[in-house]
Short mmCIF file of C-alpha atoms in Angstrom, two decimals:
data_model
loop_
_atom_site.label_atom_id
_atom_site.label_comp_id
_atom_site.label_asym_id
_atom_site.label_seq_id
_atom_site.Cartn_x
_atom_site.Cartn_y
_atom_site.Cartn_z
CA MET A 1259 7.47 -12.12 6.20
CA THR A 1260 6.69 -8.95 8.10
CA CYS A 1261 8.45 -5.60 8.04
CA THR A 1262 8.06 -2.55 10.22
CA ARG A 1263 8.14 1.05 9.19
CA PRO A 1264 11.28 3.02 10.05
CA SER A 1265 11.07 4.65 13.46
CA ARG A 1266 11.64 8.19 12.19
CA PRO A 1267 9.62 9.82 9.37
CA LEU A 1268 11.12 9.02 5.97
CA ARG A 1269 10.37 12.47 4.63
CA VAL A 1270 13.16 13.93 6.74
CA CYS A 1271 15.85 11.93 4.93
CA ARG A 1272 16.47 14.45 2.17
CA ALA A 1273 16.98 17.29 4.61
CA ARG A 1274 19.24 15.07 6.69
CA ASN A 1275 21.29 14.14 3.63
CA ARG A 1276 21.65 17.84 2.67
CA ARG A 1277 22.92 18.63 6.18
CA ARG A 1278 25.45 15.81 5.92
CA ARG A 1279 26.76 17.15 2.64
CA ARG A 1280 27.05 20.70 4.00
CA ARG A 1281 28.99 19.67 7.08
CA GLY A 1282 31.05 16.92 5.40
CA GLY A 1283 29.28 14.04 7.17
CA ASP A 1284 30.08 10.37 7.31
CA ARG A 1285 29.22 9.62 3.69
CA ALA A 1286 31.66 9.93 0.82
CA PRO A 1287 31.14 12.97 -1.45
CA VAL A 1288 28.47 12.28 -4.04
CA ASP A 1289 27.40 13.88 -7.28
CA PRO A 1290 23.82 15.09 -6.63
CA LYS A 1291 23.18 15.39 -10.39
CA MET A 1292 24.32 11.93 -11.44
CA TYR A 1293 20.69 10.74 -11.79
CA ARG A 1294 17.36 12.53 -11.97
CA LYS A 1295 13.86 11.25 -11.40
CA ASP A 1296 11.94 10.21 -14.51
CA LYS A 1297 8.24 9.49 -15.07
CA SER A 1298 6.93 6.76 -12.75
CA ILE A 1299 4.99 3.71 -13.91
CA GLN A 1300 1.68 3.03 -12.18
CA ILE A 1301 0.92 -0.61 -11.36
CA LYS A 1302 -2.42 -2.24 -10.60
CA SER A 1303 -1.53 -3.38 -7.06
CA SER A 1304 1.14 -2.35 -4.58
CA ALA A 1305 4.50 -4.03 -3.95
CA SER A 1306 4.80 -6.62 -1.18
CA ALA A 1307 7.63 -6.45 1.37
CA LEU A 1308 9.77 -9.14 -0.28
CA TYR A 1309 13.47 -9.30 -1.05
CA ASN A 1310 14.37 -8.35 -4.62
CA ASN A 1311 10.77 -7.43 -5.46
CA LEU A 1312 11.50 -6.01 -8.89
CA SER A 1313 12.69 -7.62 -12.10
CA VAL A 1314 13.59 -5.76 -15.30
CA LEU A 1315 14.02 -7.12 -18.83
CA PRO A 1316 15.09 -4.74 -21.65
CA ILE A 1317 13.82 -5.80 -25.10
CA LEU A 1318 16.25 -3.84 -27.26
CA ASP A 1319 14.98 -4.87 -30.71
CA LYS A 1320 11.45 -3.70 -29.80
CA ASN A 1321 12.53 -0.65 -27.76
CA LEU A 1322 10.56 -1.99 -24.79
CA THR A 1323 11.28 -2.69 -21.13
CA TYR A 1324 9.40 -5.28 -19.09
CA PHE A 1325 8.94 -4.89 -15.32
CA THR A 1326 7.49 -7.28 -12.72
CA VAL A 1327 6.42 -6.52 -9.14
CA VAL A 1328 4.86 -9.05 -6.74
CA HIS A 1329 1.76 -8.35 -4.66
CA GLY A 1330 0.37 -11.23 -2.61
CA ASN A 1331 -0.56 -14.04 -4.99
CA THR A 1332 -0.30 -11.77 -8.05
CA VAL A 1333 2.53 -10.56 -10.27
CA ASN A 1334 2.10 -7.12 -11.83
CA MET A 1335 3.76 -7.19 -15.25
CA VAL A 1336 4.23 -3.95 -17.20
CA SER A 1337 5.60 -3.43 -20.70
CA ALA A 1338 6.85 0.15 -21.18
CA SER A 1339 7.90 1.82 -24.43
CA GLY A 1340 11.32 3.43 -24.72
CA ASP A 1341 9.88 6.96 -24.57
CA GLY A 1342 7.94 6.10 -21.40
CA LEU A 1343 4.59 7.13 -22.90
CA ASN A 1344 2.93 3.79 -23.66
CA PHE A 1345 2.31 0.96 -21.21
CA SER A 1346 0.74 -2.49 -21.36
CA HIS A 1347 -0.32 -4.33 -18.18
CA ARG A 1348 -0.72 -8.02 -17.42
CA GLN A 1349 -1.31 -9.83 -14.11
CA LEU A 1350 -0.19 -13.39 -13.39
CA GLN A 1351 -1.51 -15.33 -10.42
CA SER A 1352 -0.12 -18.13 -8.29
CA LYS A 1353 -1.11 -21.50 -9.72
CA GLU A 1354 -0.93 -25.17 -8.86
CA GLY A 1355 -0.65 -26.67 -12.30
CA SER A 1356 -3.31 -24.83 -14.30
CA VAL A 1357 -5.47 -23.98 -11.26
CA VAL A 1358 -5.26 -20.54 -9.64
CA VAL A 1359 -4.50 -20.78 -5.90
CA SER A 1360 -5.64 -17.61 -4.17
CA SER A 1361 -4.10 -18.56 -0.82
CA SER A 1362 -0.60 -19.24 -2.20
CA MET A 1363 1.70 -16.24 -1.84
CA ILE A 1364 4.22 -15.53 -4.58
CA THR A 1365 7.71 -14.95 -3.19
CA GLN A 1366 9.62 -13.79 -6.29
CA ALA A 1367 9.35 -13.20 -10.03
CA SER A 1368 12.41 -12.97 -12.25
CA TRP A 1369 13.40 -13.31 -15.90
CA CYS A 1370 16.06 -15.87 -16.79
CA VAL A 1371 17.93 -15.04 -19.99
CA LEU A 1372 19.30 -18.11 -21.79
CA PRO A 1373 21.06 -18.12 -25.19
CA TYR A 1374 18.01 -19.30 -27.14
CA ARG A 1375 15.07 -18.25 -25.00
CA VAL A 1376 13.96 -16.07 -22.09
CA LEU A 1377 11.67 -17.45 -19.39
CA LEU A 1378 9.78 -15.64 -16.64
CA VAL A 1379 10.05 -17.71 -13.43
CA LEU A 1380 7.66 -17.34 -10.48
CA THR A 1381 8.21 -18.92 -7.07
CA SER A 1382 5.51 -19.37 -4.43
CA GLN A 1383 4.39 -21.41 -1.42
CA LYS A 1384 3.07 -24.12 -3.74
CA GLY A 1385 5.75 -24.42 -6.36
CA ILE A 1386 7.61 -22.99 -9.33
CA GLN A 1387 6.02 -21.65 -12.51
CA MET A 1388 7.88 -20.92 -15.76
CA TYR A 1389 6.35 -18.74 -18.49
CA GLU A 1390 7.37 -17.47 -21.88
CA SER A 1391 9.00 -14.04 -21.49
CA ASP A 1392 5.78 -12.07 -22.08
CA GLY A 1393 3.85 -14.11 -19.50
CA SER A 1394 1.38 -15.39 -22.09
CA ILE A 1395 2.04 -19.15 -21.84
CA MET A 1396 3.04 -21.26 -18.85
CA VAL A 1397 5.52 -23.88 -20.07
CA TYR A 1398 6.36 -25.68 -16.82
CA TRP A 1399 5.09 -26.27 -13.29
CA HIS A 1400 7.00 -27.88 -10.42
CA ALA A 1401 5.18 -28.60 -7.14
CA LEU A 1402 6.84 -28.33 -3.74
CA ASP A 1403 6.30 -31.28 -1.43
CA ALA A 1404 5.00 -29.93 1.89
CA LEU A 1405 5.50 -33.36 3.51
CA GLU A 1406 9.29 -33.01 3.28
CA ALA A 1407 9.34 -29.91 5.51
CA PRO A 1408 9.79 -30.15 9.29
CA PRO A 1409 6.66 -29.48 11.38
CA ALA A 1410 5.63 -25.80 11.69
CA GLN A 1411 8.11 -24.73 8.99
CA ALA A 1412 6.88 -22.71 6.04
CA VAL A 1413 7.25 -24.23 2.59
CA PHE A 1414 8.17 -21.96 -0.33
CA ALA A 1415 10.62 -21.41 -3.17
CA ARG A 1416 12.78 -18.28 -3.50
CA GLY A 1417 15.98 -17.32 -5.33
CA ILE A 1418 16.12 -17.58 -9.14
CA ALA A 1419 19.03 -17.52 -11.60
CA ALA A 1420 20.03 -18.88 -15.01
CA ALA A 1421 23.33 -20.76 -15.17
CA MET A 1422 25.68 -22.19 -17.81
CA GLY A 1423 23.38 -21.23 -20.69
CA ARG A 1424 21.02 -24.19 -20.19
CA TYR A 1425 20.03 -24.36 -16.52
CA ILE A 1426 17.71 -22.44 -14.22
CA CYS A 1427 18.44 -22.70 -10.49
CA VAL A 1428 15.70 -22.13 -7.89
CA GLY A 1429 16.10 -22.18 -4.10
CA THR A 1430 13.70 -23.59 -1.53
CA SER A 1431 12.80 -23.05 2.12
CA SER A 1432 14.49 -26.33 3.08
CA GLY A 1433 17.85 -25.04 1.80
CA LEU A 1434 17.85 -27.10 -1.38
CA VAL A 1435 18.71 -25.60 -4.76
CA LEU A 1436 16.78 -27.19 -7.64
CA VAL A 1437 18.60 -27.23 -10.99
CA PHE A 1438 16.32 -27.43 -14.05
CA ASP A 1439 17.61 -28.36 -17.51
CA ILE A 1440 15.95 -26.07 -20.07
CA PRO A 1441 15.64 -27.13 -23.74
CA ASN A 1442 16.12 -24.59 -26.54
CA LYS A 1443 12.36 -24.65 -27.10
CA GLY A 1444 9.29 -26.47 -25.93
CA THR A 1445 8.13 -27.72 -22.55
CA ASN A 1446 10.43 -30.70 -21.97
CA ILE A 1447 11.98 -29.14 -18.83
CA THR A 1448 13.50 -31.60 -16.38
CA LEU A 1449 14.87 -31.48 -12.83
CA ALA A 1450 18.52 -32.32 -13.48
CA GLU A 1451 20.13 -31.99 -10.03
CA VAL A 1452 19.46 -30.97 -6.43
CA LEU A 1453 22.18 -29.09 -4.52
CA ALA A 1454 22.03 -29.75 -0.77
CA GLU A 1455 24.76 -27.68 0.91
CA HIS A 1456 22.56 -25.13 2.73
CA ARG A 1457 20.78 -25.80 6.02
CA ASP A 1458 18.58 -22.68 6.00
CA PRO A 1459 16.05 -21.23 3.53
CA ILE A 1460 17.59 -19.88 0.33
CA THR A 1461 17.24 -16.10 0.00
CA ASP A 1462 18.87 -15.36 -3.37
CA ILE A 1463 20.90 -16.89 -6.21
CA ALA A 1464 23.16 -15.11 -8.70
CA SER A 1465 25.28 -16.17 -11.65
CA GLU A 1466 27.44 -14.71 -14.38
CA VAL A 1467 28.49 -15.75 -17.86
CA CYS A 1468 32.20 -16.50 -17.75
CA GLU A 1469 34.12 -14.89 -20.59
CA VAL A 1470 37.08 -17.20 -19.91
CA LYS A 1471 36.51 -20.84 -20.83
CA ASP A 1472 38.15 -22.29 -17.73
CA CYS A 1473 36.86 -19.78 -15.18
CA ASP A 1474 36.29 -21.17 -11.72
CA ALA A 1475 33.16 -19.74 -10.07
CA ASP A 1476 30.00 -18.74 -11.93
CA LEU A 1477 27.17 -19.29 -9.42
CA VAL A 1478 26.55 -18.21 -5.82
CA THR A 1479 23.69 -19.16 -3.49
CA ALA A 1480 22.78 -17.37 -0.23
CA ASP A 1481 20.61 -18.34 2.72
CA ASP A 1482 18.78 -16.96 5.73
CA SER A 1483 21.73 -17.51 8.09
CA GLY A 1484 24.11 -15.54 5.84
CA VAL A 1485 26.04 -18.53 4.45
CA LEU A 1486 27.18 -18.25 0.81
CA CYS A 1487 28.01 -21.26 -1.36
CA VAL A 1488 30.08 -20.68 -4.51
CA TRP A 1489 29.71 -23.12 -7.38
CA LYS A 1490 31.09 -24.09 -10.77
CA SER A 1491 28.05 -24.98 -12.86
CA GLY A 1492 27.91 -27.70 -15.50
CA GLU A 1493 26.52 -31.19 -16.00
CA ASP A 1494 27.70 -31.82 -12.43
CA PHE A 1495 27.64 -28.72 -10.22
CA LYS A 1496 30.79 -28.46 -8.13
CA LEU A 1497 31.00 -26.66 -4.76
CA LEU A 1498 34.15 -24.49 -4.79
CA ASN A 1499 33.95 -22.86 -1.39
CA LYS A 1500 31.54 -22.05 1.41
CA ILE A 1501 31.63 -18.56 2.96
CA SER A 1502 30.69 -18.56 6.63
CA ALA A 1503 27.80 -16.56 8.05
CA TYR A 1504 28.46 -13.19 9.68
CA GLY A 1505 25.55 -13.31 12.09
CA GLY A 1506 22.91 -11.87 9.78
CA THR A 1507 20.73 -12.79 6.80
CA CYS A 1508 22.14 -12.27 3.32
CA ALA A 1509 19.06 -10.96 1.51
CA SER A 1510 20.56 -10.29 -1.92
CA VAL A 1511 23.67 -11.37 -3.80
CA LYS A 1512 25.19 -10.57 -7.22
CA MET A 1513 28.22 -11.64 -9.31
CA TRP A 1514 30.39 -9.61 -11.67
CA ASN A 1515 33.82 -10.26 -13.17
CA GLY A 1516 34.71 -12.87 -10.56
CA VAL A 1517 33.42 -10.65 -7.74
CA ILE A 1518 30.58 -11.44 -5.32
CA ALA A 1519 28.63 -8.55 -3.77
CA ALA A 1520 26.42 -9.59 -0.85
CA ALA A 1521 23.90 -7.44 1.07
CA TYR A 1522 22.95 -8.15 4.68
CA GLY A 1523 20.21 -7.33 7.16
CA SER A 1524 22.77 -5.31 9.13
CA GLY A 1525 22.86 -2.73 6.31
CA GLN A 1526 26.33 -3.86 5.26
CA ILE A 1527 27.63 -4.82 1.83
CA ARG A 1528 30.54 -7.26 1.65
CA VAL A 1529 32.62 -7.81 -1.48
CA TYR A 1530 34.30 -11.19 -1.98
CA ASP A 1531 36.62 -12.83 -4.48
CA ALA A 1532 34.43 -15.55 -6.00
CA ALA A 1533 37.27 -18.02 -6.58
CA THR A 1534 38.70 -17.91 -3.05
CA GLY A 1535 35.89 -16.54 -0.88
CA THR A 1536 38.22 -13.87 0.51
CA VAL A 1537 36.63 -10.64 1.79
CA HIS A 1538 38.06 -7.61 -0.04
CA ALA A 1539 35.76 -4.86 1.25
CA GLU A 1540 33.06 -4.25 3.85
CA VAL A 1541 30.84 -1.16 3.67
CA ASN A 1542 28.28 0.18 6.17
CA ALA A 1543 26.04 1.02 3.24
CA HIS A 1544 22.62 1.56 4.85
CA ALA A 1545 21.05 2.28 8.22
CA ARG A 1546 18.51 -0.53 7.87
CA TRP A 1547 17.97 -3.89 6.19
CA ILE A 1548 19.14 -4.07 2.54
CA TYR A 1549 16.45 -5.66 0.38
CA ALA A 1550 17.99 -5.58 -3.09
CA LEU A 1551 21.25 -5.44 -5.02
CA ASP A 1552 21.92 -5.18 -8.75
CA ILE A 1553 25.01 -4.85 -10.94
CA ALA A 1554 25.27 -3.23 -14.38
CA PRO A 1555 27.47 -5.80 -16.18
CA ASP A 1556 29.00 -3.40 -18.73
CA SER A 1557 30.15 -0.81 -16.19
CA GLY A 1558 30.51 -2.53 -12.82
CA LYS A 1559 28.03 -0.16 -11.15
CA LEU A 1560 26.42 -1.64 -8.05
CA LEU A 1561 22.94 -0.61 -6.90
CA SER A 1562 21.65 -1.16 -3.36
CA GLY A 1563 18.20 -0.39 -1.93
CA ALA A 1564 17.13 -0.67 1.70
CA GLU A 1565 14.40 -0.07 4.29
CA ASP A 1566 16.03 3.28 5.16
CA SER A 1567 14.50 4.68 1.90
CA PHE A 1568 17.93 5.20 0.31
CA VAL A 1569 19.25 3.90 -2.98
CA GLN A 1570 23.04 3.93 -3.21
CA ILE A 1571 25.12 3.67 -6.39
CA TRP A 1572 28.62 2.20 -6.10
CA LYS A 1573 31.41 1.38 -8.55
CA LEU A 1574 33.20 -1.96 -8.41
CA SER A 1575 36.66 -2.35 -9.90
CA ARG A 1576 39.21 -5.14 -10.04
CA THR A 1577 42.95 -4.90 -10.62
CA PRO A 1578 44.10 -8.19 -12.22
CA GLU A 1579 47.79 -7.56 -11.53
CA SER A 1580 47.38 -7.26 -7.76
CA ASN A 1581 44.06 -9.17 -7.62
CA THR A 1582 42.52 -6.41 -5.50
CA ILE A 1583 38.82 -5.51 -5.55
CA GLU A 1584 37.64 -2.01 -4.67
CA ILE A 1585 34.24 -0.39 -4.14
CA GLU A 1586 33.64 3.35 -4.50
CA HIS A 1587 30.50 5.32 -3.61
CA CYS A 1588 29.12 7.36 -6.53
CA HIS A 1589 25.57 8.51 -5.86
CA SER A 1590 22.89 8.60 -3.15
CA GLU A 1591 19.15 8.94 -3.78
CA CYS A 1592 16.41 9.20 -1.16
CA VAL A 1593 13.06 7.80 -2.28
CA THR A 1594 10.79 9.78 0.01
CA ASP A 1595 8.33 7.80 2.16
CA ALA A 1596 9.37 4.48 0.59
CA GLN A 1597 10.53 1.35 2.36
CA ILE A 1598 12.47 0.02 -0.63
CA SER A 1599 11.81 -3.60 -1.55
CA GLY A 1600 13.28 -3.76 -5.05
CA SER A 1601 15.86 -1.87 -7.13
CA ARG A 1602 17.26 -2.77 -10.55
CA PHE A 1603 19.23 -1.18 -13.36
CA CYS A 1604 17.29 -0.84 -16.61
CA ASP A 1605 20.22 -1.26 -19.00
CA PRO A 1606 23.64 -3.02 -19.06
CA GLU A 1607 25.54 0.28 -18.59
CA GLY A 1608 23.55 1.37 -15.55
CA ASN A 1609 22.37 4.63 -17.14
CA ALA A 1610 18.90 4.19 -15.62
CA PHE A 1611 17.43 2.33 -12.67
CA ALA A 1612 14.01 1.58 -11.17
CA VAL A 1613 12.80 1.22 -7.59
CA THR A 1614 9.79 -0.31 -5.84
CA GLY A 1615 8.68 0.29 -2.27
CA TYR A 1616 6.50 -1.62 0.18
CA ASP A 1617 2.84 -0.66 -0.28
CA LEU A 1618 3.60 1.66 -3.24
CA SER A 1619 1.54 1.23 -6.42
CA GLU A 1620 4.21 2.58 -8.73
CA ILE A 1621 7.63 1.83 -10.15
CA ILE A 1622 9.85 4.89 -9.67
CA ARG A 1623 12.43 5.41 -12.42
CA TYR A 1624 15.67 7.44 -12.50
CA ILE A 1625 17.89 8.26 -15.48
CA GLN A 1626 21.47 9.50 -15.63
CA VAL A 1627 21.88 13.20 -16.27
#
């Protein structure tokens, strides 16, 4: 996967944004003091140009936050204290079973939070690795079969999400979604089901915990062509609807309160009703390819980061009576000289967020004023 630098210097974006605000430009009014930059976290190797190349796991009882950033065949893992003064570093490498494979590129690293355990899942060109949350012990390895791929087509896994409290779903380059059944403890992880609705490589997978027992949709999968498949997870995963492609890759997707937010290579964000697949909003959010989305579940804040060096904060809301979904722009932040590859909230309320950029050896953090 290759990416090019923006055609105009990124350092001009702040001045350009100030001019827009002064003359009432095409962006909605924003609060320039909503977030401020906090102390950055240095990492041992720079971030690769991958979709969703940042994962964050708050450990509330220990007042710690874990971060992961992928570089080549290595995952940079950082544990940061709540005051931001103490850090612990670990690096995980791509493996085939227990053997390190230096030529196998890692495509994503993400934590999956289940009711009784948290696993760190890595996807690569060789297979899928699952670790205990601190990265200390690998509990499962699943190999990808290169013989099943068409000639001259790359083989890899990408797209990771927990579902239904007991499953972890992982996408593949052939369009399949592998569903793993995770026990409460131990290594007896099994491949329970394979979902075969997509015809293009999976880009991202998202899920949400349904508060209502009989809720319809709780899982969405996205692919390289822009097709979204919406599922009801369970012992037998049920396809509820299939949202057609809009002519561009859907690089990142998230779910919240029955709402799907999808980010596209066109720089647009589309907001759908998960149960029906109906489009409720379309926003020209960025000037270049959007690499990452995140949602703060307790507040409905939506975070988007793109190649144009901007991070945008939005607010999602849903009116149950009229069944309307709205999106409102709240904040804009320019990360100077950074082609953003990952952006995530650091807490459920969205009071802080972190950003990674292609070829940057740091995680840049922002906190709400």
